[in-house]
PDB file of C-alpha atoms in Angstrom:
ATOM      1  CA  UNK A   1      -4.597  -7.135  16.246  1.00 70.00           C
ATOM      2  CA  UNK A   2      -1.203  -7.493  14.883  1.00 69.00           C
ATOM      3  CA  UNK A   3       1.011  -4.052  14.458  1.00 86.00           C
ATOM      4  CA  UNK A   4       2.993  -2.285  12.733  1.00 95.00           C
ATOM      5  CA  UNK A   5       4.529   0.463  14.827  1.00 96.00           C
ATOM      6  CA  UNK A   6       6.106   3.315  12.454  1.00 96.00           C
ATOM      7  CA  UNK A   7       8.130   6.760  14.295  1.00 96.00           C
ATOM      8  CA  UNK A   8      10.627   9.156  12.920  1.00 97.00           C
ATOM      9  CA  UNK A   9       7.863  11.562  11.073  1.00 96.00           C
ATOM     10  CA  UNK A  10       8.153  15.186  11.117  1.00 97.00           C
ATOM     11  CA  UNK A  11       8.586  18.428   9.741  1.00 97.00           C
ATOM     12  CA  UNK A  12      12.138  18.815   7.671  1.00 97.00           C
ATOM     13  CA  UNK A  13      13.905  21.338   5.585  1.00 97.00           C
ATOM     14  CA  UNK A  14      14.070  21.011   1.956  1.00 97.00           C
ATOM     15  CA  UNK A  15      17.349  19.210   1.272  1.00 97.00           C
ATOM     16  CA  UNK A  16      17.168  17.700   5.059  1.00 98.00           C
ATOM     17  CA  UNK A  17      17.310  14.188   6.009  1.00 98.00           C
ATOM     18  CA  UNK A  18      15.153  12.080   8.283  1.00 98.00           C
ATOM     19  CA  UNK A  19      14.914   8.243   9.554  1.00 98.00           C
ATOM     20  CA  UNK A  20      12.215   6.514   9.803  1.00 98.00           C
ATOM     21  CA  UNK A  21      11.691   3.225  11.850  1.00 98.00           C
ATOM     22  CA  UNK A  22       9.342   0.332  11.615  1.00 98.00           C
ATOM     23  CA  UNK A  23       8.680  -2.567  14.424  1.00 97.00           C
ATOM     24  CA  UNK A  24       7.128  -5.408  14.015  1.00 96.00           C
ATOM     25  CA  UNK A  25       5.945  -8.561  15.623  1.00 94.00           C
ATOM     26  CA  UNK A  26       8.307 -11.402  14.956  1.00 91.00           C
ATOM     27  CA  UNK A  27       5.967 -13.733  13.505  1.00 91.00           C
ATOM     28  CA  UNK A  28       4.742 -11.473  10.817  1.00 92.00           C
ATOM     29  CA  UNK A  29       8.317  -9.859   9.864  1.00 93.00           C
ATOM     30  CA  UNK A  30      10.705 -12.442   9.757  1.00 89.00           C
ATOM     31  CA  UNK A  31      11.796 -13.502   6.400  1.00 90.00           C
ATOM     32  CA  UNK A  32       9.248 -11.519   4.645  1.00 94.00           C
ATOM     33  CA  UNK A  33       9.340  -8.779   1.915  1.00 97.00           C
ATOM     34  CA  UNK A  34       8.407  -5.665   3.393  1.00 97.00           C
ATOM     35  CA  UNK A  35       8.112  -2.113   1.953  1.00 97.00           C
ATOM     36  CA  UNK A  36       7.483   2.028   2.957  1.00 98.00           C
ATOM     37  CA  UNK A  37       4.517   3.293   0.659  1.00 98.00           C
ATOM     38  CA  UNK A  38       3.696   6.506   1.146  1.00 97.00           C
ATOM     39  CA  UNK A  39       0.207   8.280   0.562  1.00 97.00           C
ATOM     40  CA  UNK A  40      -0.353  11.498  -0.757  1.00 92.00           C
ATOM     41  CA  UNK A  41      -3.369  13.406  -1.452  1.00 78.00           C
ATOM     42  CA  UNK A  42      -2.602  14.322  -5.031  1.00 73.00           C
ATOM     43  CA  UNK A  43      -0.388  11.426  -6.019  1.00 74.00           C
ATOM     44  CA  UNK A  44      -1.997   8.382  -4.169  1.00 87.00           C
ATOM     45  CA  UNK A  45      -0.435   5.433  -3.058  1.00 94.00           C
ATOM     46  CA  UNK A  46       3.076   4.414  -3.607  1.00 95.00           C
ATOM     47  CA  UNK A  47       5.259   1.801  -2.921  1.00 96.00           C
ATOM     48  CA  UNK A  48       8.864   3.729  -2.576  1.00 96.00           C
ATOM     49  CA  UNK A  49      11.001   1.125  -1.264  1.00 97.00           C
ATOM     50  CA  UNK A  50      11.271  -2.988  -0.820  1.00 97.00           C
ATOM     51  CA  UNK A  51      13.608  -5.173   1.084  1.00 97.00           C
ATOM     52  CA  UNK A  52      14.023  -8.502   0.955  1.00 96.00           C
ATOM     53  CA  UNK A  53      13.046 -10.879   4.024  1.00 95.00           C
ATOM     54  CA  UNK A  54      16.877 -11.581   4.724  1.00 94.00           C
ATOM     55  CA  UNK A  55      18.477  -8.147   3.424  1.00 94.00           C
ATOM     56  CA  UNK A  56      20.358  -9.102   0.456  1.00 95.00           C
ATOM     57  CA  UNK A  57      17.985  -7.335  -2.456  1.00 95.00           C
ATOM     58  CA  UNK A  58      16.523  -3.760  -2.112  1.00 96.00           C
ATOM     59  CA  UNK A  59      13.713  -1.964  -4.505  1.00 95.00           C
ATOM     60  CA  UNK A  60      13.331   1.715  -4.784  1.00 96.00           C
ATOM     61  CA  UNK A  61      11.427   3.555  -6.924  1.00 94.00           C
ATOM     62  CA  UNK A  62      13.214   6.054  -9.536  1.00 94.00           C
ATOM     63  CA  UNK A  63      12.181   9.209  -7.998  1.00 94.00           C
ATOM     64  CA  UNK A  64      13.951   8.435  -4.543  1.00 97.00           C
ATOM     65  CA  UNK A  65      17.052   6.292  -5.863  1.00 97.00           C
ATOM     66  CA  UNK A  66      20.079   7.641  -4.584  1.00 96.00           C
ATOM     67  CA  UNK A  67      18.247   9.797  -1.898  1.00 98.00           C
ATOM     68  CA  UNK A  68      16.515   7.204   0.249  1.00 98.00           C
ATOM     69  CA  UNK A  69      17.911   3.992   1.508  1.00 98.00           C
ATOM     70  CA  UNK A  70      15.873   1.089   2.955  1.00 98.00           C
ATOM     71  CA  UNK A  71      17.051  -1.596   5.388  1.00 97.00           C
ATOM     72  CA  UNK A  72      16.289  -3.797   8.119  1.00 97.00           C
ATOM     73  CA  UNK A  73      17.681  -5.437  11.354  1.00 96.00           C
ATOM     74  CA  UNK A  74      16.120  -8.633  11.966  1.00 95.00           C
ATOM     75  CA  UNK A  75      17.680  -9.253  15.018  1.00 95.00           C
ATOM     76  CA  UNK A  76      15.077  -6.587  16.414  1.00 95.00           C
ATOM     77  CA  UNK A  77      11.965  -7.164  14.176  1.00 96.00           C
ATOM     78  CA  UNK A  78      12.612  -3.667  12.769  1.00 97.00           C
ATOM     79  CA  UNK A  79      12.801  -1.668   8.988  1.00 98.00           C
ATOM     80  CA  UNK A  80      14.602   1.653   8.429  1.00 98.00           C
ATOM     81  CA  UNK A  81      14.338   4.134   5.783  1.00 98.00           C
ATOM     82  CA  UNK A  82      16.801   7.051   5.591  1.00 98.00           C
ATOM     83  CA  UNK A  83      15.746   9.332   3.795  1.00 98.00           C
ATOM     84  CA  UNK A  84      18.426  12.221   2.552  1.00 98.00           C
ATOM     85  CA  UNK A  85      18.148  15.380   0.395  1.00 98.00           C
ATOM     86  CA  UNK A  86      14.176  15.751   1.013  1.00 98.00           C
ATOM     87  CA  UNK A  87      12.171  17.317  -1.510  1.00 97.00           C
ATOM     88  CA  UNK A  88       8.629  18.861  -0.624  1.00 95.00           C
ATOM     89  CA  UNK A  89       7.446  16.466  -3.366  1.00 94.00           C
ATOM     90  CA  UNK A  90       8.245  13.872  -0.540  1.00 96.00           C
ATOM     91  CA  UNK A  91       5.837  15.173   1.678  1.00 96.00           C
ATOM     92  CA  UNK A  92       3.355  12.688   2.235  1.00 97.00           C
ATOM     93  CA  UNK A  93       2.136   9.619   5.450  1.00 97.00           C
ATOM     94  CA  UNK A  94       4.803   6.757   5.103  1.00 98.00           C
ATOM     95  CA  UNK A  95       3.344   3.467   5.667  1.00 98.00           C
ATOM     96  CA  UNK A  96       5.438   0.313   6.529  1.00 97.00           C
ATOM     97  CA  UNK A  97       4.498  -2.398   4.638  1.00 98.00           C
ATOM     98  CA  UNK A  98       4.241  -6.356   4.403  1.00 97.00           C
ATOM     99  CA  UNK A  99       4.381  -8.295   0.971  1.00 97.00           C
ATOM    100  CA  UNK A 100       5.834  -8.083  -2.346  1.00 97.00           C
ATOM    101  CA  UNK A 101       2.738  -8.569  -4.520  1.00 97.00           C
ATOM    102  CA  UNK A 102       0.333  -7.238  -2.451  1.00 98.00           C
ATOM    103  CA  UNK A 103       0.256  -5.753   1.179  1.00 97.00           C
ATOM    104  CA  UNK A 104      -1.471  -7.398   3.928  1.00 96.00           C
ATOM    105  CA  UNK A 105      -0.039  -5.941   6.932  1.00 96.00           C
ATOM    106  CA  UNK A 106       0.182  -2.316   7.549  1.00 97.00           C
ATOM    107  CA  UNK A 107       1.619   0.197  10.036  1.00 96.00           C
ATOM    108  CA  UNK A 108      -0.745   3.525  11.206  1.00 95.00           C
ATOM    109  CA  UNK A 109       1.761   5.729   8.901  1.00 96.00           C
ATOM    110  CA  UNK A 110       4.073   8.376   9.709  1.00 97.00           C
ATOM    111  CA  UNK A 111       3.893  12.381   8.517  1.00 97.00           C
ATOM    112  CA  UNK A 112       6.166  13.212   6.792  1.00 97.00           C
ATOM    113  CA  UNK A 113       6.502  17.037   6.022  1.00 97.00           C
ATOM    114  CA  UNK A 114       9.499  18.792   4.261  1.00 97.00           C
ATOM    115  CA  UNK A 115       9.096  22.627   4.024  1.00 95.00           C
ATOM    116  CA  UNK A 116      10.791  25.705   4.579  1.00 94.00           C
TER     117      UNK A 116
ATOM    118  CA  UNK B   1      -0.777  10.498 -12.141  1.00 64.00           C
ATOM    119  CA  UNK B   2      -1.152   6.920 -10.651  1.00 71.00           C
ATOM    120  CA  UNK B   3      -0.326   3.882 -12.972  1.00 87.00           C
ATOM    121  CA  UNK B   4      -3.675   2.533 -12.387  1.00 96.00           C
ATOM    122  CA  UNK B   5      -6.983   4.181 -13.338  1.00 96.00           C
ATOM    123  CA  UNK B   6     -10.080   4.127 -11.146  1.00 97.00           C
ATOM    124  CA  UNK B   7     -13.037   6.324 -11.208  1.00 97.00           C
ATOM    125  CA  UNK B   8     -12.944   8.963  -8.834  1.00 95.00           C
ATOM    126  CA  UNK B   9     -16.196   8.302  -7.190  1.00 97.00           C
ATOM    127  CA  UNK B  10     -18.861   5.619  -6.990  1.00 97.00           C
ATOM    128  CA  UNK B  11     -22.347   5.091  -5.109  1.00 96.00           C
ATOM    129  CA  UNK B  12     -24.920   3.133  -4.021  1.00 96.00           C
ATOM    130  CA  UNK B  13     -27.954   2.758  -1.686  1.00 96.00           C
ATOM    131  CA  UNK B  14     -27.881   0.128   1.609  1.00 96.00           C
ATOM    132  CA  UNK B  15     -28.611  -2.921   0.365  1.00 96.00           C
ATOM    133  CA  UNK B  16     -27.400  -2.519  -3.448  1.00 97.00           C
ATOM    134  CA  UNK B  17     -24.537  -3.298  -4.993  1.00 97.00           C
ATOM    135  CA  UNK B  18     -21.810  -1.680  -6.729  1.00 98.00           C
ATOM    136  CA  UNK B  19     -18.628  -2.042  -8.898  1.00 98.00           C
ATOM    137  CA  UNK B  20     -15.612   0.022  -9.009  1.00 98.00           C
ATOM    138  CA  UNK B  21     -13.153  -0.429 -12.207  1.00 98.00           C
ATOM    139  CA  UNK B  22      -9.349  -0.375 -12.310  1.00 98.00           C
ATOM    140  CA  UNK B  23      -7.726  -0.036 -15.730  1.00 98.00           C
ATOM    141  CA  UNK B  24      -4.266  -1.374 -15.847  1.00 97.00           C
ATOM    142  CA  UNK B  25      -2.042  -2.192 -19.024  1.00 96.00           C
ATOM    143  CA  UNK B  26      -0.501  -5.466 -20.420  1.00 95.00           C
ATOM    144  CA  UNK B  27       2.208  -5.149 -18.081  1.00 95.00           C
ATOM    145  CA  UNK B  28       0.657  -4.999 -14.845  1.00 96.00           C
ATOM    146  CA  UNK B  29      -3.292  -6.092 -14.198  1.00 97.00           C
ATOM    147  CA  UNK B  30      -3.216  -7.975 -17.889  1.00 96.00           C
ATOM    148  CA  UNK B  31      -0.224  -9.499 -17.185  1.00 96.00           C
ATOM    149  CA  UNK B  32      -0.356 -11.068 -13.240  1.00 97.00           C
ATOM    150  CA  UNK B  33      -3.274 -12.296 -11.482  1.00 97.00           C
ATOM    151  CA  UNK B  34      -1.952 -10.014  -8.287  1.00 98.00           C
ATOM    152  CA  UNK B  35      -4.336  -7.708  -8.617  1.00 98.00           C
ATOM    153  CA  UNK B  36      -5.289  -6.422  -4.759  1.00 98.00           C
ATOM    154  CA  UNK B  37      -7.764  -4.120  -3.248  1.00 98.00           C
ATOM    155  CA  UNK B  38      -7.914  -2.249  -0.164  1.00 98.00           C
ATOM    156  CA  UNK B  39     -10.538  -0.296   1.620  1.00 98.00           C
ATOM    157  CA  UNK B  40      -9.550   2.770   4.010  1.00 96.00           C
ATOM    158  CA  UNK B  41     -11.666   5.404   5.963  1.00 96.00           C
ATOM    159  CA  UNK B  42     -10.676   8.685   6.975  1.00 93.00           C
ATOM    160  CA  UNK B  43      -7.634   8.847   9.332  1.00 92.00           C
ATOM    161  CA  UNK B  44      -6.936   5.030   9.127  1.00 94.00           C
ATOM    162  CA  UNK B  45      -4.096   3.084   7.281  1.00 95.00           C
ATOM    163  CA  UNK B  46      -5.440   1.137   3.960  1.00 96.00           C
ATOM    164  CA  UNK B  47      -6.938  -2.649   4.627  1.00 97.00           C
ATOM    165  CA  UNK B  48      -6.495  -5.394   2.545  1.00 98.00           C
ATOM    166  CA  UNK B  49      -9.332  -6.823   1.488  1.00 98.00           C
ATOM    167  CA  UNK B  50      -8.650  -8.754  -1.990  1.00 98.00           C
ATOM    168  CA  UNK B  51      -5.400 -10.309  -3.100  1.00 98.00           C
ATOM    169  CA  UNK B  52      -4.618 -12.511  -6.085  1.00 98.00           C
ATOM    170  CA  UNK B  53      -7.861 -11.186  -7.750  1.00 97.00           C
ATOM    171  CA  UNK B  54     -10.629 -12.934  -6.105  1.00 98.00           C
ATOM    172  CA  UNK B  55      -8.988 -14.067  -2.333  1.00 98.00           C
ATOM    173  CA  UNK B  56      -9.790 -12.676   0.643  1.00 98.00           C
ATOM    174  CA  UNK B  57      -8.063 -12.402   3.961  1.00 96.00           C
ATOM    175  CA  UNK B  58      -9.649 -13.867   7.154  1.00 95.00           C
ATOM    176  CA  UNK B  59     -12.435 -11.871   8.337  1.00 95.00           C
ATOM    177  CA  UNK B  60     -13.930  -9.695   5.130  1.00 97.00           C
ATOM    178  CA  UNK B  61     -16.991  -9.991   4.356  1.00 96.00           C
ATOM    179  CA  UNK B  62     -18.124 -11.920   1.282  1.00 95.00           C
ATOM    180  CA  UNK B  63     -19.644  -9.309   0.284  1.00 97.00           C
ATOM    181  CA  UNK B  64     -16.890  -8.082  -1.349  1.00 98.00           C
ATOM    182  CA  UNK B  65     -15.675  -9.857  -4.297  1.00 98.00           C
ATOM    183  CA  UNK B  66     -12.894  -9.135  -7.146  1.00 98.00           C
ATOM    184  CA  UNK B  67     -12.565 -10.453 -10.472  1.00 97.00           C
ATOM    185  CA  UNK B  68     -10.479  -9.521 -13.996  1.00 98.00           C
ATOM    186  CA  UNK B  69     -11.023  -9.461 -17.437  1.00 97.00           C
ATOM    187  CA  UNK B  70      -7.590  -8.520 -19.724  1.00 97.00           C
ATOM    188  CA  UNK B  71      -6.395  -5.613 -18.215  1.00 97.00           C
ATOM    189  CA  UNK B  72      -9.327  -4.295 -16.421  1.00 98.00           C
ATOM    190  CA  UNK B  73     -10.000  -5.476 -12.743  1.00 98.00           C
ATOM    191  CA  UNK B  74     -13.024  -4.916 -10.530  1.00 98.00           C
ATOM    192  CA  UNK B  75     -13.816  -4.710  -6.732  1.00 98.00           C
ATOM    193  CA  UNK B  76     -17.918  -5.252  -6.497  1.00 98.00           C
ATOM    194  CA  UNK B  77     -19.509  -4.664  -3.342  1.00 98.00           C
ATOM    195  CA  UNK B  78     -22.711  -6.409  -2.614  1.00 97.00           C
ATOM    196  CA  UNK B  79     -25.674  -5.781  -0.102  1.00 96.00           C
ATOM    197  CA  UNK B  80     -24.149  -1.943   0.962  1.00 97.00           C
ATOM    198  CA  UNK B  81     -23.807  -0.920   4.047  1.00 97.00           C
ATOM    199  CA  UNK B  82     -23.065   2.587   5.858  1.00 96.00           C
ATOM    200  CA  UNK B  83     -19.488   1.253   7.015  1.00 96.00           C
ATOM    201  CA  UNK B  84     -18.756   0.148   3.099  1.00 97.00           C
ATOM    202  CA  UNK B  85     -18.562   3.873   3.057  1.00 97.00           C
ATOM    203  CA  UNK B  86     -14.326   4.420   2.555  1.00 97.00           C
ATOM    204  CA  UNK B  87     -12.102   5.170  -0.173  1.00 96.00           C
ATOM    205  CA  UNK B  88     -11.040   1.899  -2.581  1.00 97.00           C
ATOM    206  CA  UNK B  89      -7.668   1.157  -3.732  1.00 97.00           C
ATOM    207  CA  UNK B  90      -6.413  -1.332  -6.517  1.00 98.00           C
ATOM    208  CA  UNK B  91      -2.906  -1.946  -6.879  1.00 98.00           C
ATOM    209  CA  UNK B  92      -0.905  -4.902  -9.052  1.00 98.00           C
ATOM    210  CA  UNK B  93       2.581  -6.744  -9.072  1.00 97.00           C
ATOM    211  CA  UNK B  94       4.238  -5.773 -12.796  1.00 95.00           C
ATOM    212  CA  UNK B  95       7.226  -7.310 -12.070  1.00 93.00           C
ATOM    213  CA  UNK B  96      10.924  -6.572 -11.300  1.00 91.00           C
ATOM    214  CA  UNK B  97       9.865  -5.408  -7.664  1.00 92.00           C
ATOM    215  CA  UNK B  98       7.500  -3.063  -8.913  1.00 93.00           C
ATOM    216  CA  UNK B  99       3.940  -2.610  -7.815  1.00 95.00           C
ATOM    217  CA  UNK B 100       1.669  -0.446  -8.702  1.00 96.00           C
ATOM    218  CA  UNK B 101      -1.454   1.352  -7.199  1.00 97.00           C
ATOM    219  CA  UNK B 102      -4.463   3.490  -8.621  1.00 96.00           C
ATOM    220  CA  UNK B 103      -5.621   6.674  -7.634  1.00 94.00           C
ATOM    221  CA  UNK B 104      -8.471   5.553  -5.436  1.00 95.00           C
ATOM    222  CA  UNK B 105     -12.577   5.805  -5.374  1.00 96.00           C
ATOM    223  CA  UNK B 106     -14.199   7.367  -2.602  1.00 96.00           C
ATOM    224  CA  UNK B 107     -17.342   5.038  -2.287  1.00 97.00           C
ATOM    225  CA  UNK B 108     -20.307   6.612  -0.979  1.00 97.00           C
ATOM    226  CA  UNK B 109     -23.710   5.088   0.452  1.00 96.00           C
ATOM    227  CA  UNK B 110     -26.475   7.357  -0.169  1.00 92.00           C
TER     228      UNK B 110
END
């Protein structure tokens, strides 16, 4: 079973920062769009950042631009998303994601909790 | 409040079948045929089961099926089973990078 192995969850400080790292198997990551979606329980699903298979061209959603920046390192299969200034609205399992119109590979999530 | 709308719940005996909506607008589900489904139970990361409308991935059953009419989409689930039991999510491409998800139905088998 392929995976997606997501770390770098845990419990933050509003207005605290935390990165969170993605690795994947080479044959499923290389040159492909991948993403972090995050889950919460009163907001659902949501796709919060994209990348590009080769870097160049980033997507974030408007409620993190300017806070959280996503990128990869292909040289090591892996995704990054550094995430600055957390808000408890940010609270929520981050997911790493594959595909740009829909998402057929994902990671077992990350928690994510920002409180005082 | 998630960009998609799906009913909160749905239900159905072993054996029957049911059909779970998801309401989009012009700009997302009416306008792309990239409307994907996914199933997840309790504790577990979402599955993809549907892409591109009707597709689906190596190794779902075919009792699962999607389809669209205008800006409405639907997952139907044929011949229930306990293990069907799991919470549904639709999500569509509308362009410019975006993509966007529904709120989920938690599908039960009586």
């Amino acid at each position: 079973e392929v995976q997606l192995v997501e770390s770098g969850g845990g419990l933050v400080q509003p207005g605290g920062s935390l990165r969170l790292s993605c690795v994947a198997p080479e044959s499923i990551f290389r040159s492909e769009w991948m993403n972090w979606v995050r889950q919460t329980p009163g907001k659902g699903l949501e796709r919060v950042a994209g990348i590009t298979g080769d870097g160049s061209e980033a997507y974030s959603v408007d409620s993190v631009k300017g806070r959280f920046t996503i990128s990869r390192d292909n040289t090591k299969n892996s995704l990054f998303l550094q995430m600055n200034s957390l808000r408890a609205e940010d609270t929520a399992t981050y997911y790493c994601t594959r595909g740009l119109r829909w998402n057929d590979y994902w990671g077992q999530g990350t928690l994510v909790t920002v409180s005082s | 409040q998630s960009a998609l709308t799906q009913p909160p719940s749905a239900s159905g005996s072993p054996g029957q079948s049911v059909t779970i909506s998801c309401t989009g607008t012009s700009s997302d589900v009416g306008g792309y045929n990239y409307v994907s489904w996914y199933q997840q139970h309790p504790g577990k990361a979402p599955k993809l089961i549907i892409y591109e409308v009707t597709k689906r991935p190596s190794g779902v059953p075919d009792r699962f099926s999607g389809s669209k009419s205008g800006i409405t989409a639907s997952l139907s689930v044929s011949g229930l089973q306990a293990e069907d039991e799991a919470d549904y999510f639709c999500s569509s491409y509308a362009g410019n990078y975006n993509l966007v998800f529904g709120g989920g139905t938690k599908l039960t088998v009586l």
